[in-house]
Tab-separated table of N, CA and C in Angstrom:
chain	number	residue	atom	x	y	z
X	1	PRO	N	0.381	-1.293	0.351
X	1	PRO	CA	-0.043	0.021	-0.120
X	1	PRO	C	0.536	1.404	-0.255
X	2	ASP	N	1.902	1.259	0.880
X	2	ASP	CA	2.923	1.803	0.475
X	2	ASP	C	3.556	2.839	-0.924
X	3	VAL	N	3.807	1.575	-1.496
X	3	VAL	CA	4.185	1.981	-2.561
X	3	VAL	C	2.807	2.672	-3.698
X	4	LEU	N	1.608	2.037	-3.404
X	4	LEU	CA	0.290	2.840	-3.533
X	4	LEU	C	-0.024	3.934	-3.616
X	5	HIS	N	1.051	4.180	-2.461
X	5	HIS	CA	0.416	5.797	-1.616
X	5	HIS	C	1.614	6.625	-2.479
X	6	ALA	N	2.721	6.214	-2.520
X	6	ALA	CA	3.506	7.120	-3.117
X	6	ALA	C	3.200	7.123	-5.061
X	7	LEU	N	2.827	6.365	-5.327
X	7	LEU	CA	2.823	6.138	-6.787
X	7	LEU	C	1.601	7.571	-7.453
X	8	ALA	N	0.130	7.054	-6.136
X	8	ALA	CA	-0.347	8.068	-6.222
X	8	ALA	C	0.036	9.235	-6.084
X	9	ILE	N	0.703	9.879	-5.217
X	9	ILE	CA	1.661	10.978	-4.958
X	9	ILE	C	1.816	11.955	-5.896
X	10	LEU	N	2.256	10.730	-6.698
X	10	LEU	CA	3.873	11.249	-7.841
X	10	LEU	C	2.111	11.790	-9.082
X	11	PHE	N	1.846	10.610	-9.470
X	11	PHE	CA	0.773	10.972	-10.344
X	11	PHE	C	-0.236	12.718	-9.706
X	12	ALA	N	-0.043	12.963	-8.721
X	12	ALA	CA	-1.206	13.683	-8.217
X	12	ALA	C	-0.269	14.958	-8.419
X	13	GLN	N	1.233	15.022	-8.451
X	13	GLN	CA	1.797	16.044	-8.725
X	13	GLN	C	2.304	16.345	-10.529
X	14	THR	N	1.861	15.006	-10.974
X	14	THR	CA	2.195	15.417	-12.277
X	14	THR	C	1.024	15.741	-13.115
X	15	GLY	N	-0.446	16.072	-12.151
X	15	GLY	CA	-1.817	16.269	-13.056
X	15	GLY	C	-2.296	15.353	-13.733
X	16	ASN	N	-2.120	13.636	-13.159
X	16	ASN	CA	-2.709	13.173	-13.345
X	16	ASN	C	-4.139	12.447	-11.917
X	17	SER	N	-4.902	13.277	-12.186
X	17	SER	CA	-5.568	12.950	-11.015
X	17	SER	C	-6.692	12.719	-10.839
X	18	ALA	N	-7.383	11.699	-12.046
X	18	ALA	CA	-7.660	9.974	-12.385
X	18	ALA	C	-6.727	8.696	-11.564
X	19	GLU	N	-5.684	8.253	-11.946
X	19	GLU	CA	-5.137	7.960	-11.394
X	19	GLU	C	-5.312	7.323	-10.575
X	20	SER	N	-3.832	9.073	-9.695
X	20	SER	CA	-3.867	9.314	-8.293
X	20	SER	C	-5.234	8.662	-7.700
X	21	LEU	N	-6.795	9.126	-7.842
X	21	LEU	CA	-7.170	8.418	-7.512
X	21	LEU	C	-7.179	7.643	-7.285
X	22	THR	N	-7.564	6.808	-8.290
X	22	THR	CA	-7.160	4.978	-8.883
X	22	THR	C	-6.717	4.108	-7.459
X	23	LEU	N	-5.195	5.002	-7.477
X	23	LEU	CA	-4.506	4.376	-6.403
X	23	LEU	C	-4.660	4.408	-5.549
X	24	VAL	N	-4.656	6.086	-5.114
X	24	VAL	CA	-5.711	5.925	-3.169
X	24	VAL	C	-6.533	5.305	-2.557
X	25	ARG	N	-7.471	5.125	-3.375
X	25	ARG	CA	-8.734	4.167	-3.184
X	25	ARG	C	-7.753	2.932	-2.710
X	26	GLN	N	-6.657	2.110	-3.679
X	26	GLN	CA	-6.571	0.543	-3.882
X	26	GLN	C	-5.825	0.494	-2.648
X	27	ALA	N	-5.016	1.501	-1.702
X	27	ALA	CA	-4.438	1.867	-1.276
X	27	ALA	C	-5.392	2.354	-0.147
X	28	LEU	N	-6.295	1.887	0.447
X	28	LEU	CA	-7.837	2.472	1.268
X	28	LEU	C	-7.819	0.901	1.381
X	29	GLU	N	-8.575	0.061	0.125
X	29	GLU	CA	-8.592	-0.275	0.790
X	29	GLU	C	-7.640	-1.701	1.303
X	30	LEU	N	-6.742	-1.625	1.363
X	30	LEU	CA	-5.677	-2.246	2.136
X	30	LEU	C	-6.083	-2.099	3.337
X	31	HIS	N	-5.924	-1.183	3.015
X	31	HIS	CA	-5.899	-0.374	4.980
X	31	HIS	C	-6.892	0.953	5.310
X	32	PRO	N	-8.352	0.928	5.313
X	32	PRO	CA	-8.960	1.959	5.555
X	32	PRO	C	-9.397	2.986	6.110
X	33	GLN	N	-8.273	2.710	6.955
X	33	GLN	CA	-8.489	3.633	8.663
X	33	GLN	C	-6.723	4.919	8.443
X	34	HIS	N	-5.988	4.320	7.545
X	34	HIS	CA	-3.988	4.968	7.276
X	34	HIS	C	-4.470	6.414	6.734
X	35	PRO	N	-4.350	7.313	8.229
X	35	PRO	CA	-4.420	8.405	7.715
X	35	PRO	C	-4.277	9.596	6.931
X	36	ALA	N	-2.858	9.195	6.054
X	36	ALA	CA	-2.109	9.448	5.436
X	36	ALA	C	-3.143	9.732	4.354
X	37	PHE	N	-2.838	8.134	3.938
X	37	PHE	CA	-3.831	8.464	2.867
X	37	PHE	C	-5.117	8.322	2.661
X	38	LEU	N	-5.779	8.810	3.755
X	38	LEU	CA	-7.108	9.656	3.986
X	38	LEU	C	-6.740	10.672	3.542
X	39	ASN	N	-5.667	11.838	3.903
X	39	ASN	CA	-5.315	13.003	3.709
X	39	ASN	C	-4.676	13.504	2.015
X	40	THR	N	-4.643	11.554	1.313
X	40	THR	CA	-3.946	12.885	0.024
X	40	THR	C	-5.710	12.503	-0.581
X	41	LEU	N	-6.162	11.207	-0.523
X	41	LEU	CA	-7.229	10.916	-0.959
X	41	LEU	C	-8.328	13.083	-1.084
X	42	GLY	N	-8.390	13.607	0.356
X	42	GLY	CA	-9.016	14.245	0.479
X	42	GLY	C	-8.344	15.579	0.559
X	43	ASN	N	-6.777	15.552	-0.346
X	43	ASN	CA	-6.711	16.533	-0.814
X	43	ASN	C	-7.271	16.741	-2.730
X	44	LEU	N	-7.275	14.595	-3.289
X	44	LEU	CA	-7.852	14.928	-4.083
X	44	LEU	C	-8.799	15.227	-4.311
X	45	TYR	N	-9.699	15.465	-3.211
X	45	TYR	CA	-11.129	15.793	-3.052
X	45	TYR	C	-11.216	17.267	-3.879
X	46	LEU	N	-10.099	18.010	-2.686
X	46	LEU	CA	-10.331	19.364	-2.683
X	46	LEU	C	-9.887	20.483	-3.347
X	47	ARG	N	-8.796	18.874	-4.275
X	47	ARG	CA	-8.625	20.082	-5.602
X	47	ARG	C	-9.340	19.667	-7.057
X	48	ALA	N	-10.313	18.747	-6.979
X	48	ALA	CA	-10.943	18.350	-7.823
X	48	ALA	C	-12.352	19.800	-7.256
X	49	GLY	N	-12.583	20.162	-6.365
X	49	GLY	CA	-13.748	21.135	-6.084
X	49	GLY	C	-15.034	19.910	-5.364
X	50	LYS	N	-14.751	18.701	-5.233
X	50	LYS	CA	-15.897	18.233	-4.132
X	50	LYS	C	-15.561	18.210	-2.223
X	51	ILE	N	-15.913	19.816	-2.335
X	51	ILE	CA	-15.717	19.902	-1.026
X	51	ILE	C	-16.029	19.059	0.603
X	52	ASN	N	-17.191	18.294	-0.173
X	52	ASN	CA	-17.992	17.850	1.171
X	52	ASN	C	-17.748	16.806	0.985
X	53	ASP	N	-17.609	16.134	0.259
X	53	ASP	CA	-16.525	15.025	0.146
X	53	ASP	C	-14.619	15.223	0.572
X	54	SER	N	-14.152	16.041	0.706
X	54	SER	CA	-12.637	16.469	0.922
X	54	SER	C	-13.010	16.751	2.828
X	55	ILE	N	-14.567	17.128	3.447
X	55	ILE	CA	-14.616	17.302	5.124
X	55	ILE	C	-14.474	15.828	5.304
X	56	ASP	N	-15.539	14.916	4.479
X	56	ASP	CA	-15.746	13.704	5.009
X	56	ASP	C	-14.770	13.140	5.077
X	57	THR	N	-13.754	13.247	4.102
X	57	THR	CA	-12.590	12.287	4.695
X	57	THR	C	-11.083	12.620	5.615
X	58	PHE	N	-11.446	14.170	4.910
X	58	PHE	CA	-10.426	14.477	6.633
X	58	PHE	C	-10.517	14.545	7.580
X	59	LYS	N	-12.678	14.387	8.649
X	59	LYS	CA	-12.946	14.434	9.802
X	59	LYS	C	-11.945	12.731	9.426
X	60	GLN	N	-12.737	12.237	9.333
X	60	GLN	CA	-11.767	10.395	8.750
X	60	GLN	C	-10.622	10.456	9.425
X	61	ALA	N	-9.378	11.261	8.704
X	61	ALA	CA	-7.586	10.586	8.379
X	61	ALA	C	-7.960	12.074	10.814
X	62	ILE	N	-8.484	11.894	11.121
X	62	ILE	CA	-8.322	12.971	12.295
X	62	ILE	C	-8.879	11.595	13.053
X	63	ASN	N	-9.979	11.276	13.225
X	63	ASN	CA	-10.146	10.091	13.262
X	63	ASN	C	-9.145	8.893	14.259
X	64	ALA	N	-9.263	8.423	12.580
X	64	ALA	CA	-7.664	7.135	12.652
X	64	ALA	C	-6.520	8.003	13.835
X	65	ALA	N	-5.983	9.354	13.529
X	65	ALA	CA	-5.251	9.397	13.767
X	65	ALA	C	-5.447	11.095	14.188
X	66	PRO	N	-6.488	11.303	15.660
X	66	PRO	CA	-6.509	12.243	16.583
X	66	PRO	C	-5.387	13.321	16.272
X	67	THR	N	-4.192	13.248	16.865
X	67	THR	CA	-2.879	14.380	17.277
X	67	THR	C	-2.647	14.585	15.966
X	68	ALA	N	-2.823	14.499	15.304
X	68	ALA	CA	-1.602	14.449	13.322
X	68	ALA	C	-1.827	16.475	12.946
X	69	ALA	N	-1.126	17.143	12.858
X	69	ALA	CA	-1.926	18.440	12.636
X	69	ALA	C	-2.442	18.165	11.350
X	70	ALA	N	-1.190	17.957	10.506
X	70	ALA	CA	-1.800	18.015	9.337
X	70	ALA	C	-3.281	17.729	8.606
X	71	ALA	N	-3.875	16.723	9.387
X	71	ALA	CA	-5.775	16.902	8.351
X	71	ALA	C	-6.271	17.693	9.302
X	72	TYR	N	-6.076	18.289	10.600
X	72	TYR	CA	-7.035	18.958	10.995
X	72	TYR	C	-5.833	20.385	10.072
X	73	VAL	N	-5.310	20.799	9.290
X	73	VAL	CA	-4.779	21.725	8.315
X	73	VAL	C	-5.332	21.859	6.759
X	74	ASN	N	-5.958	20.311	7.115
X	74	ASN	CA	-5.367	20.362	6.242
X	74	ASN	C	-8.001	20.407	5.583
X	75	LEU	N	-8.430	19.565	7.007
X	75	LEU	CA	-9.979	20.443	7.339
X	75	LEU	C	-10.391	22.256	6.659
X	76	GLY	N	-9.738	22.110	7.611
X	76	GLY	CA	-9.269	23.985	7.573
X	76	GLY	C	-9.288	24.099	6.264
X	77	ASN	N	-8.272	24.266	5.829
X	77	ASN	CA	-8.455	24.016	3.505
X	77	ASN	C	-9.987	23.985	3.482
X	78	ALA	N	-10.597	22.683	4.029
X	78	ALA	CA	-10.710	22.884	2.704
X	78	ALA	C	-12.504	23.920	3.522
X	79	TYR	N	-12.595	24.059	4.664
X	79	TYR	CA	-13.388	25.083	5.249
X	79	TYR	C	-12.905	26.255	4.618
X	80	ARG	N	-12.255	26.154	4.252
X	80	ARG	CA	-11.483	27.892	3.754
X	80	ARG	C	-12.280	27.808	2.669
X	81	LYS	N	-11.662	27.100	1.519
X	81	LYS	CA	-12.236	27.039	0.701
X	81	LYS	C	-14.106	26.693	0.401
X	82	ALA	N	-14.826	25.735	0.900
X	82	ALA	CA	-16.330	26.593	0.844
X	82	ALA	C	-17.202	28.081	1.701
X	83	GLY	N	-15.916	28.666	2.116
X	83	GLY	CA	-15.937	29.775	3.161
X	83	GLY	C	-16.479	30.427	4.283
X	84	ASP	N	-16.232	29.142	5.167
X	84	ASP	CA	-16.375	29.328	6.212
X	84	ASP	C	-15.331	29.176	6.974
X	85	THR	N	-14.977	29.811	7.160
X	85	THR	CA	-13.771	30.732	7.828
X	85	THR	C	-13.519	30.217	9.247
X	86	ASP	N	-14.991	31.505	9.974
X	86	ASP	CA	-14.621	30.522	11.500
X	86	ASP	C	-13.972	28.875	11.968
X	87	LYS	N	-14.387	27.726	10.812
X	87	LYS	CA	-14.428	26.991	10.815
X	87	LYS	C	-13.341	26.204	11.198
X	88	ALA	N	-12.840	26.662	9.888
X	88	ALA	CA	-11.137	27.206	9.488
X	88	ALA	C	-10.286	27.337	10.043
X	89	ILE	N	-10.513	28.264	11.128
X	89	ILE	CA	-9.727	28.673	12.271
X	89	ILE	C	-10.046	27.632	13.908
X	90	ASP	N	-10.666	27.289	13.713
X	90	ASP	CA	-11.209	26.671	14.766
X	90	ASP	C	-9.528	25.016	14.101
X	91	GLU	N	-10.154	24.833	12.965
X	91	GLU	CA	-9.524	23.297	12.629
X	91	GLU	C	-7.938	23.666	12.597
X	92	TYR	N	-7.454	24.714	12.290
X	92	TYR	CA	-5.958	25.293	12.133
X	92	TYR	C	-5.505	25.823	13.541
X	93	THR	N	-6.403	26.303	14.227
X	93	THR	CA	-5.567	26.234	16.049
X	93	THR	C	-5.315	25.020	16.335
X	94	HIS	N	-6.855	23.591	16.529
X	94	HIS	CA	-6.705	22.490	16.913
X	94	HIS	C	-4.690	21.780	16.041
X	95	ALA	N	-4.378	22.297	14.764
X	95	ALA	CA	-3.586	22.042	14.525
X	95	ALA	C	-2.121	22.026	14.754
X	96	ILE	N	-2.223	23.385	14.687
X	96	ILE	CA	-1.086	24.269	16.200
X	96	ILE	C	-1.792	23.481	17.209
X	97	THR	N	-2.495	23.767	18.138
X	97	THR	CA	-2.639	22.682	18.742
X	97	THR	C	-1.991	20.700	19.369
X	98	HIS	N	-1.685	20.552	18.649
X	98	HIS	CA	-1.086	19.361	18.405
X	98	HIS	C	0.320	19.572	17.805
X	99	ASN	N	0.572	20.568	16.736
X	99	ASN	CA	2.049	20.442	16.269
X	99	ASN	C	2.356	22.832	16.584
X	100	LYS	N	3.029	23.124	17.862
X	100	LYS	CA	2.802	24.899	17.545
X	100	LYS	C	3.205	24.614	17.065
X	101	LYS	N	4.740	24.785	16.215
X	101	LYS	CA	5.263	24.431	14.977
X	101	LYS	C	4.533	24.344	13.858
X	102	HIS	N	3.788	23.831	13.614
X	102	HIS	CA	3.283	23.914	12.086
X	102	HIS	C	2.951	25.076	10.766
X	103	ILE	N	3.470	25.881	10.069
X	103	ILE	CA	3.808	26.074	9.808
X	103	ILE	C	2.552	26.787	9.134
X	104	ASP	N	2.301	25.495	8.037
X	104	ASP	CA	1.034	26.093	7.254
X	104	ASP	C	-0.615	26.245	7.859
X	105	ALA	N	-0.020	26.245	9.232
X	105	ALA	CA	-1.109	26.072	10.221
X	105	ALA	C	-1.239	27.922	10.436
X	106	HIS	N	0.148	28.105	10.446
X	106	HIS	CA	-0.256	29.173	11.451
X	106	HIS	C	-0.324	30.559	10.347
X	107	TYR	N	0.741	30.136	9.176
X	107	TYR	CA	0.448	31.334	8.085
X	107	TYR	C	-1.633	30.985	7.444
X	108	ASN	N	-1.698	29.705	6.925
X	108	ASN	CA	-3.349	29.511	7.428
X	108	ASN	C	-3.984	30.955	8.229
X	109	LEU	N	-4.017	30.051	9.113
X	109	LEU	CA	-5.048	30.994	10.208
X	109	LEU	C	-4.274	31.981	10.182
X	110	ALA	N	-3.627	33.198	10.284
X	110	ALA	CA	-2.190	34.468	9.504
X	110	ALA	C	-3.752	35.355	8.101
X	111	LEU	N	-4.120	33.537	6.774
X	111	LEU	CA	-4.315	34.745	6.149
X	111	LEU	C	-6.061	34.782	6.640
X	112	CYS	N	-6.838	33.776	7.243
X	112	CYS	CA	-8.548	33.718	8.170
X	112	CYS	C	-8.572	35.037	9.400
X	113	PHE	N	-7.096	35.256	9.349
X	113	PHE	CA	-7.522	36.894	9.959
X	113	PHE	C	-7.500	37.967	9.415
X	114	ILE	N	-6.927	37.758	8.655
X	114	ILE	CA	-6.202	38.756	7.567
X	114	ILE	C	-7.683	39.007	6.935
X	115	GLU	N	-8.635	38.166	6.320
X	115	GLU	CA	-10.008	38.083	6.109
X	115	GLU	C	-11.260	39.031	6.807
X	116	LYS	N	-10.701	38.463	8.277
X	116	LYS	CA	-11.309	39.014	9.111
X	116	LYS	C	-11.502	40.264	9.757
X	117	GLU	N	-9.801	40.777	9.308
X	117	GLU	CA	-8.934	42.169	9.238
X	117	GLU	C	-9.156	42.370	10.417
X	118	ALA	N	-8.337	41.265	11.084
X	118	ALA	CA	-8.229	41.373	12.819
X	118	ALA	C	-6.561	41.301	12.616
X	119	TRP	N	-6.256	42.562	12.494
X	119	TRP	CA	-4.460	42.179	12.333
X	119	TRP	C	-3.729	42.348	13.158
X	120	ASP	N	-3.923	42.613	14.650
X	120	ASP	CA	-2.846	41.536	15.312
X	120	ASP	C	-3.168	40.425	15.561
X	121	LEU	N	-4.156	39.650	15.432
X	121	LEU	CA	-4.139	38.614	15.463
X	121	LEU	C	-3.049	37.301	13.720
X	122	ALA	N	-3.669	38.793	12.919
X	122	ALA	CA	-2.685	37.464	11.344
X	122	ALA	C	-1.576	38.386	11.712
X	123	ILE	N	-1.253	38.816	12.210
X	123	ILE	CA	0.652	39.915	12.642
X	123	ILE	C	1.007	38.259	13.474
X	124	HIS	N	0.323	38.520	14.859
X	124	HIS	CA	0.881	37.777	15.924
X	124	HIS	C	1.151	35.766	15.098
X	125	GLU	N	0.165	34.939	14.200
X	125	GLU	CA	0.555	33.751	13.174
X	125	GLU	C	1.354	34.017	12.125
X	126	LEU	N	1.798	35.228	11.909
X	126	LEU	CA	2.448	35.557	10.739
X	126	LEU	C	3.914	35.677	10.849
X	127	LYS	N	4.492	35.787	12.456
X	127	LYS	CA	5.717	36.167	12.839
X	127	LYS	C	5.907	34.863	13.848
X	128	ALA	N	4.813	34.148	14.030
X	128	ALA	CA	4.882	32.790	14.600
X	128	ALA	C	5.637	32.175	13.018
X	129	ALA	N	5.005	32.366	12.102
X	129	ALA	CA	5.324	30.633	10.793
X	129	ALA	C	6.165	31.755	10.578
X	130	LEU	N	7.201	32.795	10.682
X	130	LEU	CA	8.297	32.820	10.140
X	130	LEU	C	10.067	33.199	10.906
X	131	LEU	N	8.422	32.884	12.522
X	131	LEU	CA	9.762	32.075	13.258
X	131	LEU	C	10.732	30.880	12.681
X	132	TYR	N	8.988	29.512	12.787
X	132	TYR	CA	10.190	27.876	12.261
X	132	TYR	C	10.043	28.333	10.726
X	133	SER	N	9.302	29.302	10.477
X	133	SER	CA	10.675	29.328	8.739
X	133	SER	C	10.824	30.961	8.400
X	134	PRO	N	11.081	31.296	8.715
X	134	PRO	CA	12.879	32.680	8.208
X	134	PRO	C	12.220	32.252	7.208
X	135	LYS	N	12.660	31.997	6.528
X	135	LYS	CA	12.742	32.386	4.945
X	135	LYS	C	11.525	32.089	3.793
X	136	HIS	N	10.241	31.638	4.580
X	136	HIS	CA	8.777	31.525	3.894
X	136	HIS	C	7.644	32.789	3.279
X	137	PRO	N	8.505	32.543	1.717
X	137	PRO	CA	8.274	34.406	1.066
X	137	PRO	C	6.936	35.036	1.668
X	138	ALA	N	6.016	34.051	0.921
X	138	ALA	CA	4.510	34.018	1.609
X	138	ALA	C	4.416	34.874	2.522
X	139	ALA	N	5.174	34.040	3.537
X	139	ALA	CA	4.231	35.234	4.259
X	139	ALA	C	5.544	36.437	5.176
X	140	HIS	N	6.110	36.038	4.780
X	140	HIS	CA	7.095	37.631	5.126
X	140	HIS	C	6.523	39.041	3.572
X	141	GLY	N	5.857	38.389	2.531
X	141	GLY	CA	4.502	39.700	1.639
X	141	GLY	C	3.181	39.634	2.478
X	142	GLN	N	2.662	38.200	3.457
X	142	GLN	CA	1.656	38.708	3.553
X	142	GLN	C	1.928	39.911	4.823
X	143	ILE	N	2.688	39.128	5.668
X	143	ILE	CA	3.581	40.177	7.057
X	143	ILE	C	3.541	42.156	6.462
X	144	ALA	N	3.910	42.280	5.716
X	144	ALA	CA	4.813	43.502	5.109
X	144	ALA	C	3.323	43.983	4.717
X	145	GLN	N	2.412	43.631	4.001
X	145	GLN	CA	0.755	43.932	3.298
X	145	GLN	C	-0.191	44.039	5.443
X	146	VAL	N	-0.407	43.799	6.394
X	146	VAL	CA	-0.181	44.098	6.965
X	146	VAL	C	-0.074	44.582	7.724
X	147	PHE	N	1.348	44.631	7.741
X	147	PHE	CA	1.963	46.300	8.352
X	147	PHE	C	1.518	47.086	7.687
X	148	LEU	N	2.036	47.490	6.538
X	148	LEU	CA	1.066	48.545	5.166
X	148	LEU	C	-0.227	48.868	6.060
X	149	GLN	N	-0.983	47.940	5.684
X	149	GLN	CA	-2.366	48.477	6.558
X	149	GLN	C	-2.792	49.311	7.707
X	150	VAL	N	-1.962	48.867	9.174
X	150	VAL	CA	-1.630	49.603	9.970
X	150	VAL	C	-1.212	50.400	10.241
X	151	GLY	N	-0.108	50.509	9.392
X	151	GLY	CA	0.096	52.140	8.908
X	151	GLY	C	1.833	52.146	9.471
X	152	ASN	N	2.113	50.916	9.215
X	152	ASN	CA	3.522	50.440	10.513
X	152	ASN	C	4.644	50.028	8.817
X	153	TYR	N	4.518	51.465	8.754
X	153	TYR	CA	5.508	51.220	7.305
X	153	TYR	C	6.960	51.185	6.900
X	154	ASP	N	8.165	51.583	9.045
X	154	ASP	CA	9.091	50.603	8.415
X	154	ASP	C	8.936	49.410	8.641
X	155	LYS	N	8.406	48.343	9.202
X	155	LYS	CA	7.924	47.453	9.235
X	155	LYS	C	7.613	46.152	7.834
X	156	ALA	N	7.015	47.264	6.931
X	156	ALA	CA	6.387	46.391	6.077
X	156	ALA	C	7.355	46.653	5.126
X	157	ILE	N	8.317	47.371	5.300
X	157	ILE	CA	9.533	47.946	3.824
X	157	ILE	C	10.738	46.805	4.103
X	158	ILE	N	10.355	46.198	5.001
X	158	ILE	CA	11.817	45.872	5.965
X	158	ILE	C	11.477	43.881	5.464
X	159	HIS	N	10.487	44.296	5.454
X	159	HIS	CA	9.299	42.352	4.667
X	159	HIS	C	8.962	42.376	3.236
X	160	PHE	N	8.536	43.931	2.896
X	160	PHE	CA	8.738	44.132	1.562
X	160	PHE	C	10.070	43.307	1.212
X	161	LYS	N	11.180	44.422	1.812
X	161	LYS	CA	12.227	43.771	0.948
X	161	LYS	C	12.765	42.701	1.613
X	162	LYS	N	12.582	42.222	2.429
X	162	LYS	CA	13.078	40.545	2.717
X	162	LYS	C	12.258	39.545	1.749
X	163	ARG	N	11.450	40.014	1.454
X	163	ARG	CA	10.260	38.967	0.458
X	163	ARG	C	11.260	39.699	-0.691
X	164	LEU	N	11.259	40.026	-1.265
X	164	LEU	CA	11.899	40.824	-3.555
X	164	LEU	C	13.576	40.212	-2.862
X	165	GLN	N	13.875	39.728	-1.718
X	165	GLN	CA	15.493	38.877	-1.871
X	165	GLN	C	15.115	36.907	-2.012
X	166	MET	N	13.765	37.180	-1.949
X	166	MET	CA	14.207	35.245	-1.799
X	166	MET	C	13.427	35.428	-3.395
X	167	GLN	N	13.088	36.224	-4.058
X	167	GLN	CA	12.658	35.813	-5.485
X	167	GLN	C	13.598	35.790	-5.943
């Protein structure tokens, strides 16, 4: 099943979602509660726009591995894509509870706070993302935008410059 899963990921990365879906389903037939396989299936559903299927699948992944932060991040991504920012915030927060260094959880949580114009919370999460990944170009770009929004031009300039250096 690990080889099936590896092939499924490879096919997904090369744009062959149909073959990827077939392979990950075969892997799940052998191990129906395997969290990594469920996460891959959920991500395939999400890419295909099957948001409800992705949400259900990520919930299964969480039930299979309740402390795996990645499944909470993925579920948060699905809720965000569905337009439910509050549920996305809850899931990203759960991810951070299980792994305080999960960069994607901090970054995506910050994006939710930006949507809500909760600037201080967005800055806090972007700083956390940058603490654990100092060369995260998107985080530098987002925090620069937030600092610009709140009128902290000196910090905005610093982060815009860092973002430019990473291109």
